[in-house]
Tab-separated table of C-alpha atoms in Angstrom:
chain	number	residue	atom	x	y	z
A	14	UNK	CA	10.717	-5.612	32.343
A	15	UNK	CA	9.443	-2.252	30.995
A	16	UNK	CA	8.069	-2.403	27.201
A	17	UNK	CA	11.027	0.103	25.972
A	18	UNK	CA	13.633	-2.241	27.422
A	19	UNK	CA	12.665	-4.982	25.308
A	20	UNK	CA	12.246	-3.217	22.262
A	21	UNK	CA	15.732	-1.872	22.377
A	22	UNK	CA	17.203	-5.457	22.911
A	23	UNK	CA	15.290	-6.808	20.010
A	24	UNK	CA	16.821	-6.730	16.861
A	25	UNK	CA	15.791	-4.212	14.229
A	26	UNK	CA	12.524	-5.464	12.317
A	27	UNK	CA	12.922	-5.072	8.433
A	28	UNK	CA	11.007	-2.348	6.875
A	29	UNK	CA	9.562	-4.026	3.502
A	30	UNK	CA	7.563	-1.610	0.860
A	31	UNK	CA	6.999	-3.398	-2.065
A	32	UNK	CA	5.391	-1.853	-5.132
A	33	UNK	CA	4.836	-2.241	-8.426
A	34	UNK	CA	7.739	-1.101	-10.002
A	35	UNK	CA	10.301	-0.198	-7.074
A	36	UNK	CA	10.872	-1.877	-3.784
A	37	UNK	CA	12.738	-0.267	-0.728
A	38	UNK	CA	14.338	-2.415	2.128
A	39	UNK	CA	15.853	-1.152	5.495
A	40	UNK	CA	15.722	-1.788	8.727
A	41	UNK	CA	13.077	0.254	11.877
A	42	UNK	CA	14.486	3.355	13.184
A	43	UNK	CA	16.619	4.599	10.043
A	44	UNK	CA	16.092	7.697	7.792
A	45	UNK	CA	16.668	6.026	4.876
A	46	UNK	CA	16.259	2.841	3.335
A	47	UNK	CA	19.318	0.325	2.585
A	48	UNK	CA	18.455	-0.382	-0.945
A	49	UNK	CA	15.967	0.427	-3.680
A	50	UNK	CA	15.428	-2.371	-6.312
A	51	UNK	CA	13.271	-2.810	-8.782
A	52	UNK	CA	10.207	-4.978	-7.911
A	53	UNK	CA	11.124	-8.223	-10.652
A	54	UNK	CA	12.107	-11.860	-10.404
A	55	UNK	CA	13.883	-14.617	-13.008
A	56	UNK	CA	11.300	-16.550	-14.208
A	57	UNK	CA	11.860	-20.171	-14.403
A	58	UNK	CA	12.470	-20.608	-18.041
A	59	UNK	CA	15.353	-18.033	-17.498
A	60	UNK	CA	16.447	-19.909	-14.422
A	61	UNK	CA	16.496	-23.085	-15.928
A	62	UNK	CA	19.014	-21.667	-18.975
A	63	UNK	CA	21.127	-20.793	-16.262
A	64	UNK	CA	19.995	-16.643	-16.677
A	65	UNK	CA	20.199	-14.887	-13.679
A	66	UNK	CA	19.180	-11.262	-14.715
A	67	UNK	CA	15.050	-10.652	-13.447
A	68	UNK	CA	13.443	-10.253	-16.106
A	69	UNK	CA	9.723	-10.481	-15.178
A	70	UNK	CA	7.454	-8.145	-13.096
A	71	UNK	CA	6.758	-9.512	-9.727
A	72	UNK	CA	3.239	-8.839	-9.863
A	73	UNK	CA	2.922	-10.460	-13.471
A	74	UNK	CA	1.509	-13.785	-12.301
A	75	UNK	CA	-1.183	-16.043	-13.748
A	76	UNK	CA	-2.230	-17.530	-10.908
A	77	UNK	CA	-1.840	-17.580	-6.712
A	78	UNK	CA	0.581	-20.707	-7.289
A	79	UNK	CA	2.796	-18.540	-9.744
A	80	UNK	CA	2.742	-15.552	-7.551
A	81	UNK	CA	3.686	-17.273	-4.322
A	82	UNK	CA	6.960	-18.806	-5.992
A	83	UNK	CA	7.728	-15.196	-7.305
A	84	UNK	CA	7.454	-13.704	-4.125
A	85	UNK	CA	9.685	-16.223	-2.319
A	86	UNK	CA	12.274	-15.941	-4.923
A	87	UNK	CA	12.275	-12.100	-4.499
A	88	UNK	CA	12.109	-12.334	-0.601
A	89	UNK	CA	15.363	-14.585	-1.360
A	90	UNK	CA	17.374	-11.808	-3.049
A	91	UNK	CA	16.325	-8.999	-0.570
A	92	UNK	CA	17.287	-10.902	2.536
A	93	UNK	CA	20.256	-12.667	1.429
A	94	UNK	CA	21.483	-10.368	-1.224
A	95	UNK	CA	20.902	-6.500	0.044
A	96	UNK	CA	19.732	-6.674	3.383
A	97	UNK	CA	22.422	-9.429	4.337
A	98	UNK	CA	20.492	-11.170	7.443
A	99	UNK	CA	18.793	-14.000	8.357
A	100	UNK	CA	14.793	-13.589	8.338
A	101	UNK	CA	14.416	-16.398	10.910
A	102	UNK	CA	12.714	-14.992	13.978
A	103	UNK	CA	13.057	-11.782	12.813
A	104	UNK	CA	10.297	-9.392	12.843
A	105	UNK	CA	8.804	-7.704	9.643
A	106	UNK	CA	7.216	-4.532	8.643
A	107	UNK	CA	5.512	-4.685	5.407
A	108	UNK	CA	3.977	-1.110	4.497
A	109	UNK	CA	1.216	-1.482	1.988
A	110	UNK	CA	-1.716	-0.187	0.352
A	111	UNK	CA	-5.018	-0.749	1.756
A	112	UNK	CA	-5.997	-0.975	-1.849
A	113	UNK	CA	-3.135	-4.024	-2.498
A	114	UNK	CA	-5.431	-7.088	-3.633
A	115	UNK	CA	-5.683	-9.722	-0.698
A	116	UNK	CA	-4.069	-12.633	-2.653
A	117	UNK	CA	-0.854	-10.274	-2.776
A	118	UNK	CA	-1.359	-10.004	1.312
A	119	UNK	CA	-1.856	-13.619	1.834
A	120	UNK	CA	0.789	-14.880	-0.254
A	121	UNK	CA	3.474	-12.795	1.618
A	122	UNK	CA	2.572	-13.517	4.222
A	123	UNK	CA	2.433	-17.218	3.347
A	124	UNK	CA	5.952	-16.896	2.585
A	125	UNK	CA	7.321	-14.877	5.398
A	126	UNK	CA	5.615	-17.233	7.920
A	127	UNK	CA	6.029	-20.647	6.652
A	128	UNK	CA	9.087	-20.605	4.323
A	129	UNK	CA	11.135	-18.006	5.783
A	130	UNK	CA	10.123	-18.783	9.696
A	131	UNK	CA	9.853	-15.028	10.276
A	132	UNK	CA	8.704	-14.217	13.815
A	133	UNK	CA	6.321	-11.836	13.087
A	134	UNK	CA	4.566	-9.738	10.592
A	135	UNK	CA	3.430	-6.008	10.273
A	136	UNK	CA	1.316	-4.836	8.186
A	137	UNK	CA	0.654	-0.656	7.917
A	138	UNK	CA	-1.005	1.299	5.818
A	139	UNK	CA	1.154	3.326	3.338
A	140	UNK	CA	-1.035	6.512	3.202
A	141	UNK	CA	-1.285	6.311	7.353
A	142	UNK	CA	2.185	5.915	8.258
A	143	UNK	CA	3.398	8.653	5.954
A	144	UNK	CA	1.715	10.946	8.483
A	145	UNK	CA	4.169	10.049	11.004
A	146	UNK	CA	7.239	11.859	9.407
A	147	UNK	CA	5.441	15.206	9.537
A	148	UNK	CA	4.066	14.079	13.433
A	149	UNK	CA	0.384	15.195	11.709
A	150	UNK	CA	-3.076	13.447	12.249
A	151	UNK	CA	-5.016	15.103	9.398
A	152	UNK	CA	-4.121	15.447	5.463
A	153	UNK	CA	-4.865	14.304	2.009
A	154	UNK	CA	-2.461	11.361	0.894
A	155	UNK	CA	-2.030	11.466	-3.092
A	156	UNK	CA	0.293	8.734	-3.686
A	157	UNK	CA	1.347	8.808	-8.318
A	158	UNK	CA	2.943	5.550	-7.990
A	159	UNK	CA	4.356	3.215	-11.482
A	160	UNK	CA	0.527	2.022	-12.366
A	161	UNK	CA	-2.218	4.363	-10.612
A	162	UNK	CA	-2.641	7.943	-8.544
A	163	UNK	CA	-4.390	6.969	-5.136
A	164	UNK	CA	-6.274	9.796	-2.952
A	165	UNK	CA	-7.038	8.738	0.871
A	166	UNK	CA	-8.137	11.405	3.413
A	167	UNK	CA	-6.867	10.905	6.722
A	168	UNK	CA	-8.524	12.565	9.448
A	169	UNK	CA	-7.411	12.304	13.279
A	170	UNK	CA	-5.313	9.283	12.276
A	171	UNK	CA	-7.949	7.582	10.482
A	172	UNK	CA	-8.030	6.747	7.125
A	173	UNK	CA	-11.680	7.457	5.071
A	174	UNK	CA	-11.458	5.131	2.982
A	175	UNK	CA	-15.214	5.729	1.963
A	176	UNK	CA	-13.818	8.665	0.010
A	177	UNK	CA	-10.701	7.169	-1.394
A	178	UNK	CA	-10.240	7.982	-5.156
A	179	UNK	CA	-7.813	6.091	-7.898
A	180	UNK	CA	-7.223	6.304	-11.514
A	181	UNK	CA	-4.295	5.163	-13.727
A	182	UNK	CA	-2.880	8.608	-14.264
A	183	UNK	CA	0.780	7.220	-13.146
A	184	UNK	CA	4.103	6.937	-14.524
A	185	UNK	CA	3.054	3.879	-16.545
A	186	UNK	CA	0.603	5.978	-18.384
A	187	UNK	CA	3.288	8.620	-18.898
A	188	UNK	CA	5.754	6.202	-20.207
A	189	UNK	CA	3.284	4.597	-23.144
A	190	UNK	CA	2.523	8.489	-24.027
A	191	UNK	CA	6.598	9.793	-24.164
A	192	UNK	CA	6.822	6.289	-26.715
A	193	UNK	CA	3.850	7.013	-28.738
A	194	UNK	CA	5.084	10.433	-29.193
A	195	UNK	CA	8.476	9.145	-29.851
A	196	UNK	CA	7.559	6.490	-32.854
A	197	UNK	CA	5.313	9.764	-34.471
A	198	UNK	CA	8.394	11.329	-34.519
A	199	UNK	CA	10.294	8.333	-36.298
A	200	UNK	CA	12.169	6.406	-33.592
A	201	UNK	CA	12.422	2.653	-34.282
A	202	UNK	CA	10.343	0.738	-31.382
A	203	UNK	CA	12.977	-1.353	-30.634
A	204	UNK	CA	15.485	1.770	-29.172
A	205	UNK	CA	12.440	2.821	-26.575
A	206	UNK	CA	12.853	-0.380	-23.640
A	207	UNK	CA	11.312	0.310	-20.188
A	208	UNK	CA	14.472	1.061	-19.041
A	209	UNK	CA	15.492	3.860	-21.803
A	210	UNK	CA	11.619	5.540	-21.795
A	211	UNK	CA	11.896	5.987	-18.263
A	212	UNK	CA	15.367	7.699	-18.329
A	213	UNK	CA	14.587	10.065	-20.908
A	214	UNK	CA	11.206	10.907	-18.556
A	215	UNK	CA	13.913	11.492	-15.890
A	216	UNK	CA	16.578	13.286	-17.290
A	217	UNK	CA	13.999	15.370	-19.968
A	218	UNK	CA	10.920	15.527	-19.373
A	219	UNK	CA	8.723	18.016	-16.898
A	220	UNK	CA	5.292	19.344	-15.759
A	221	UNK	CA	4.789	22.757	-17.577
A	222	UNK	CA	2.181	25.378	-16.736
A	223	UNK	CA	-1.205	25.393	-17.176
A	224	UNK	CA	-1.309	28.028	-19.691
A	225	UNK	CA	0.914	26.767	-21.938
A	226	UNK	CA	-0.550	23.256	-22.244
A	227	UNK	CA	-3.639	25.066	-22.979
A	228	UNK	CA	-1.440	26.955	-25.768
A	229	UNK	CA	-0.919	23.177	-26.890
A	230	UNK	CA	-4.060	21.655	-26.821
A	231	UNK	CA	-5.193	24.495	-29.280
A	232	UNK	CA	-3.130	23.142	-32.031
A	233	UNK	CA	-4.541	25.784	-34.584
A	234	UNK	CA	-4.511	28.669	-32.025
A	235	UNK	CA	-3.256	32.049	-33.555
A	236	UNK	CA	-0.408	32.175	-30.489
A	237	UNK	CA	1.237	28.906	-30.765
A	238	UNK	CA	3.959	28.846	-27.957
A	239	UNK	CA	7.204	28.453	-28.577
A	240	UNK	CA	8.773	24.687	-27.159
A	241	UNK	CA	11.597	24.577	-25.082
A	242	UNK	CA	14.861	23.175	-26.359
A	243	UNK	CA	14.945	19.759	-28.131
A	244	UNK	CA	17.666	17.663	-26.413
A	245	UNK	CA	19.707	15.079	-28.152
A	246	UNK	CA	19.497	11.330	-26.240
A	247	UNK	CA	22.247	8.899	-26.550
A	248	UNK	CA	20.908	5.607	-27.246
A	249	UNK	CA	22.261	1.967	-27.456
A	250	UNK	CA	25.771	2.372	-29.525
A	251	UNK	CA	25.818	5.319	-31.873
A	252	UNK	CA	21.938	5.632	-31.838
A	253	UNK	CA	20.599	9.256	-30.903
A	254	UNK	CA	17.661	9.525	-30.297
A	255	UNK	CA	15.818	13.889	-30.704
A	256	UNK	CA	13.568	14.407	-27.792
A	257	UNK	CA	11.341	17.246	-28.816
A	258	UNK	CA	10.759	20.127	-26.473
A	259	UNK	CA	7.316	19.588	-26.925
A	260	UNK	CA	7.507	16.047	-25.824
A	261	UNK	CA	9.275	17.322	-22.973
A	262	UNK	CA	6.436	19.780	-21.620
A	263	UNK	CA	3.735	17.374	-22.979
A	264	UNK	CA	4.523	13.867	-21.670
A	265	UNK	CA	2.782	14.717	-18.018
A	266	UNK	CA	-0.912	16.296	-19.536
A	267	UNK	CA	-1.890	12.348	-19.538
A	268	UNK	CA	-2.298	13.122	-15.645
A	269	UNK	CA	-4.472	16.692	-16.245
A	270	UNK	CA	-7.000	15.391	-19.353
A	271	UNK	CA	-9.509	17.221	-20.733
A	272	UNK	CA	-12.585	16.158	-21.249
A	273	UNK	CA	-16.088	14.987	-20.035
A	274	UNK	CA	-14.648	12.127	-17.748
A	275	UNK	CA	-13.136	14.514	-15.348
A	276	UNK	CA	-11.185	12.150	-14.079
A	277	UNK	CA	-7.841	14.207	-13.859
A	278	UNK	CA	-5.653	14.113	-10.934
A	279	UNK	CA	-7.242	17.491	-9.877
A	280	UNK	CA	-10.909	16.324	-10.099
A	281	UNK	CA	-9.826	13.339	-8.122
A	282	UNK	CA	-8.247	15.422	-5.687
A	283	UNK	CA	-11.194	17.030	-5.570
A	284	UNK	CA	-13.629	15.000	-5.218
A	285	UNK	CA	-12.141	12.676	-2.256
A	286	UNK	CA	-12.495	16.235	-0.248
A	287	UNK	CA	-15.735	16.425	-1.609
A	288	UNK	CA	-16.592	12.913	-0.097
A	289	UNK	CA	-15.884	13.664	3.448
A	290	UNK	CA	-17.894	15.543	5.773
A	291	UNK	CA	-17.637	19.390	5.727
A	292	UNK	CA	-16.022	20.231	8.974
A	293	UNK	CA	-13.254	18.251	7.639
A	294	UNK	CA	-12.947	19.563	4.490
A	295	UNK	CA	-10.738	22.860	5.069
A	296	UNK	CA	-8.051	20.732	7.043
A	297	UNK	CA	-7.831	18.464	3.971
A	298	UNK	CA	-7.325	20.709	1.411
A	299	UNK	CA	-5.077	22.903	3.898
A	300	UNK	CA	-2.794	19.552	4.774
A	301	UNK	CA	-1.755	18.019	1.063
A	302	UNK	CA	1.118	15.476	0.923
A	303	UNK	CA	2.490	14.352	-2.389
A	304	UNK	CA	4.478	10.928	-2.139
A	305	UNK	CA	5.584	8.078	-4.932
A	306	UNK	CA	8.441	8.496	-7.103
A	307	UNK	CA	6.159	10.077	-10.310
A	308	UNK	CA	5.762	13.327	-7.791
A	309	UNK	CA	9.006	13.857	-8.154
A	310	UNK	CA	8.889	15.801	-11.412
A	311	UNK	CA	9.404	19.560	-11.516
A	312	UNK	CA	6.764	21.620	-11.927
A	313	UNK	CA	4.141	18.543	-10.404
A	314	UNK	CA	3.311	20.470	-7.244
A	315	UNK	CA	2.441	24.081	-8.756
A	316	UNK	CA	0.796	22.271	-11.701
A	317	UNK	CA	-1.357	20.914	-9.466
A	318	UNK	CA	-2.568	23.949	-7.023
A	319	UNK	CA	-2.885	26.123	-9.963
A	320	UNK	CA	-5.266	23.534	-11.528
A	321	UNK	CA	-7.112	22.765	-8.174
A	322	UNK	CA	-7.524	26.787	-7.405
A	323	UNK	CA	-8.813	27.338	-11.311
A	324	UNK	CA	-11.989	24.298	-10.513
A	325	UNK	CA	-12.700	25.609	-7.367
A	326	UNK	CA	-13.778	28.845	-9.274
A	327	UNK	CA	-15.798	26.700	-11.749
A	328	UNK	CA	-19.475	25.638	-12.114
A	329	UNK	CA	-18.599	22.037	-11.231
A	330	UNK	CA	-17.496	22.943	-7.477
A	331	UNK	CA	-17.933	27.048	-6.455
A	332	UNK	CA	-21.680	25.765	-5.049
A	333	UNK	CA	-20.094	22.656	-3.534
A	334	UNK	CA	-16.976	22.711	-2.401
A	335	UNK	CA	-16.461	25.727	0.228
A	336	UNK	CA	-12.221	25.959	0.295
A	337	UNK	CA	-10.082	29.023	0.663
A	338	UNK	CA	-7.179	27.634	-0.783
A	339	UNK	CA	-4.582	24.440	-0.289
A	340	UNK	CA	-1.315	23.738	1.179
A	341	UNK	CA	1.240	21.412	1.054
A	342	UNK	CA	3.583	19.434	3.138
A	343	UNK	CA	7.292	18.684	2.426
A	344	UNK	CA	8.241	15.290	3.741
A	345	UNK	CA	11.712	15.222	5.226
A	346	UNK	CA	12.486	12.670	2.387
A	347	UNK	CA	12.352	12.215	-0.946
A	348	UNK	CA	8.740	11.498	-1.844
A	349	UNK	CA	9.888	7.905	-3.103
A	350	UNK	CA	10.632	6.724	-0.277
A	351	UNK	CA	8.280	8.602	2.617
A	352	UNK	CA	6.067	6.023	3.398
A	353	UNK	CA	8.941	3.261	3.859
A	354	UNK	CA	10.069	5.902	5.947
A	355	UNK	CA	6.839	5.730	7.743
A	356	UNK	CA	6.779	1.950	8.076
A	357	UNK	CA	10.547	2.638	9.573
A	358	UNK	CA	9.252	5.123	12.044
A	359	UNK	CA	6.380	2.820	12.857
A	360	UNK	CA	8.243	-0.344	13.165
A	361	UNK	CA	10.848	1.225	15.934
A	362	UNK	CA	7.885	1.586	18.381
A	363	UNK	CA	6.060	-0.777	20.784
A	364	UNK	CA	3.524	-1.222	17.895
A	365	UNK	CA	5.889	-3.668	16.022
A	366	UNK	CA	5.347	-6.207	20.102
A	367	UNK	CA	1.680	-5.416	20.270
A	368	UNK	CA	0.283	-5.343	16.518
A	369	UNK	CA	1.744	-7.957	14.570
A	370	UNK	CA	0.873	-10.976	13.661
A	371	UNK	CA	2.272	-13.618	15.894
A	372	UNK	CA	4.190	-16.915	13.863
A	373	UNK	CA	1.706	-18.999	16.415
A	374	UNK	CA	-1.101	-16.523	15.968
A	375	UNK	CA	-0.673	-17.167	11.995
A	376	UNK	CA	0.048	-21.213	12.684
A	377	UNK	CA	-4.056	-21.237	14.458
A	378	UNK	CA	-5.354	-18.596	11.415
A	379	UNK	CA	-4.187	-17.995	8.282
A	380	UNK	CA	-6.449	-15.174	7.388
A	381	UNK	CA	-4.803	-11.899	7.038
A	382	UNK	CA	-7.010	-9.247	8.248
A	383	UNK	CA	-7.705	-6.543	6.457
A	384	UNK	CA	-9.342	-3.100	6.357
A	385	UNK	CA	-12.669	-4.614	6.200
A	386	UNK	CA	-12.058	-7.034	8.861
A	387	UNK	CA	-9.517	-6.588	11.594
A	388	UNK	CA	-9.299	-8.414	14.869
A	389	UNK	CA	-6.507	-7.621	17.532
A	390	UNK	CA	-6.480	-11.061	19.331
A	391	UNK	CA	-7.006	-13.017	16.403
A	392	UNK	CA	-8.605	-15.505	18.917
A	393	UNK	CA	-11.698	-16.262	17.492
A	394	UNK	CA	-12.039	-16.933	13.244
A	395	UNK	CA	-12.341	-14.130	10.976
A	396	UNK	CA	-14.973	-14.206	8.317
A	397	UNK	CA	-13.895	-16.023	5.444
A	398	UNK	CA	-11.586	-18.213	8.061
């Protein structure tokens, strides 16, 4: 029976992209994914008062023992709560970071294989499949996620991850600088949750232009500029809550610092072009895609080029880096959601028959390869195996 036959008898494998904050769930071969939730579990003090709300991170565990029971109580609500099917002998795509620690790997797939009876699992690479929605081989993958922006160049459908780049310039870091500004300005700590810092960053806040947030940082310039409107937030009950326009255009610098580090999100941009060899340096900067839900902000994208074209002029690059200009690509989707799209796009092909890992496969080794250490038959033991 040809391949393509039996993939379109098969059911659907289910596209899983978990990350630190958000977590979308579909199924191969659709646009869009069925649900996005947010990435926490009941803990089992909660559970055991009866509680039913999450109310922990999933990835806040103390040890491999913790996290495994997390992860099989979340894999419990997205199977049987939004995605409504039974995992047994289905087949699974997970799309992940190559820079997700290996006890997160292991574990789910620990508890996909032996307490969910899955058939089989996928693992891709987040900043690889995201290629496959613009049908492109080469480009620069920044990825502003909840905790940290990753850079990975991908030339001819391989990843370099020698020149990979990460720093925690994300919407985490944004969030603790929106409160601190907040409680300078006199709101009670109590009235900025998770939940209420990151709406106001949503509905308020956005990336403003290089020359004014130079304007800002001199404080005791002569030109001051003048702040955008203040906006009134309404709070639990009658609490309002002033956002300054300030706050509003200031809340994003965290990701463009200035100082001797140089570890902005243009300087890593930067420098993971920098760490590749030169005749692949032009398609890079000429193929940018911006994915993860903190790229979402206005103003992020032109932010960004106008601060990468400025170094490129300066001391620190004109002799090194030799770059006309840079591009970027616009993702059919929302950037939230384009590499689940990926895994989606990935996971209706023959790849999901001839690349996963097998329940018997898993049954004779239970090491999960990695990018380090990847072996197609899995026949013969892996190191650390």
């Amino acid at each position: 029976m040809p391949l393509y036959e039996t993939v379109l008898q098969e059911k659907p494998a289910i596209v899983l992209e978990i990350g630190n904050a958000l977590t979308k769930l579909g199924f191969a071969g659709e646009p869009y994914p069925r649900s996005i939730i947010p990435s926490e579990v009941v803990d089992h003090r909660a559970k055991n008062a009866g509680l039913t709300t999450p109310n922990r991170k999933l990835f806040a565990y103390g040890n491999e023992t913790e996290l495994y029971d997390a992860l099989v109580e979340f894999l419990k609500t997205i199977f049987f709560k939004y995605v409504l099917v039974s995992p047994k002998e289905r087949k699974i795509v997970v799309v992940e970071s190559v820079l997700c620690p290996t006890a997160v790997k292991e574990g789910l797939a620990r508890a996909l294989f032996c307490h969910f009876d899955v058939s089989s699992v996928f693992f891709v690479p987040t900043h690889l499949v995201v290629l496959a929605t613009l049908a492109v081989e080469t480009a620069l993958v920044v990825d502003i996620g909840y905790k940290e922006a990753v850079v990975v160049p991908v030339f001819c459908g391989v990843q370099a991850l020698y020149a990979w780049e990460a720093q925690p310039l994300a919407a985490e870091s944004v969030h603790a600088e929106i409160r601190r500004q907040l409680v300078a300005c006199g709101v009670a700590e109590q009235l900025l949750t998770e939940a209420t810092v990151e709406d106001i960053k949503i509905r308020t806040c956005f990336v403003t232009t290089a020359a004014r947030a130079a304007k800002y940082r001199a404080d005791d310039g002569p030109s001051p500029p003048e702040p955008c409107p203040d906006v009134e937030y309404a709070a639990r009950g009658d609490a309002m809550i002033t956002i300054p326009g300030r706050l509003r255009e200031t809340a994003y610098e965290v990701m463009f610092p200035v100082d001797n580090d140089r570890l902005g999100l243009p300087y890593i941009v930067l420098n993971a072009i920098l760490r590749c060899p030169r005749d692949t340096r032009v398609p890079l900067a000429e193929n940018l895609i911006l994915i993860g839900g903190s790229t979402m902000v206005p103003g992020l994208a032109a932010r960004l080029k106008a601060e990468l074209m400025a170094l490129l002029g300066s001391d620190l690059y004109r002799e090194r880096l030799f770059v006309s200009g840079f591009k970027f690509h616009k993702a059919p989707s929302e950037p939230n959601f384009t590499g689940w799209l990926g895994g989606s796009i990935y996971g209706a092909t023959d790849l999901v028959l001839t690349k996963s890992i097998t329940r018997e496969a898993y049954g004779k080794n239970q090491t999960i390869p990695d990018f380090t250490n990847y072996d197609e038959s899995r026949g013969a033991p892996m190191r650390g195996g």
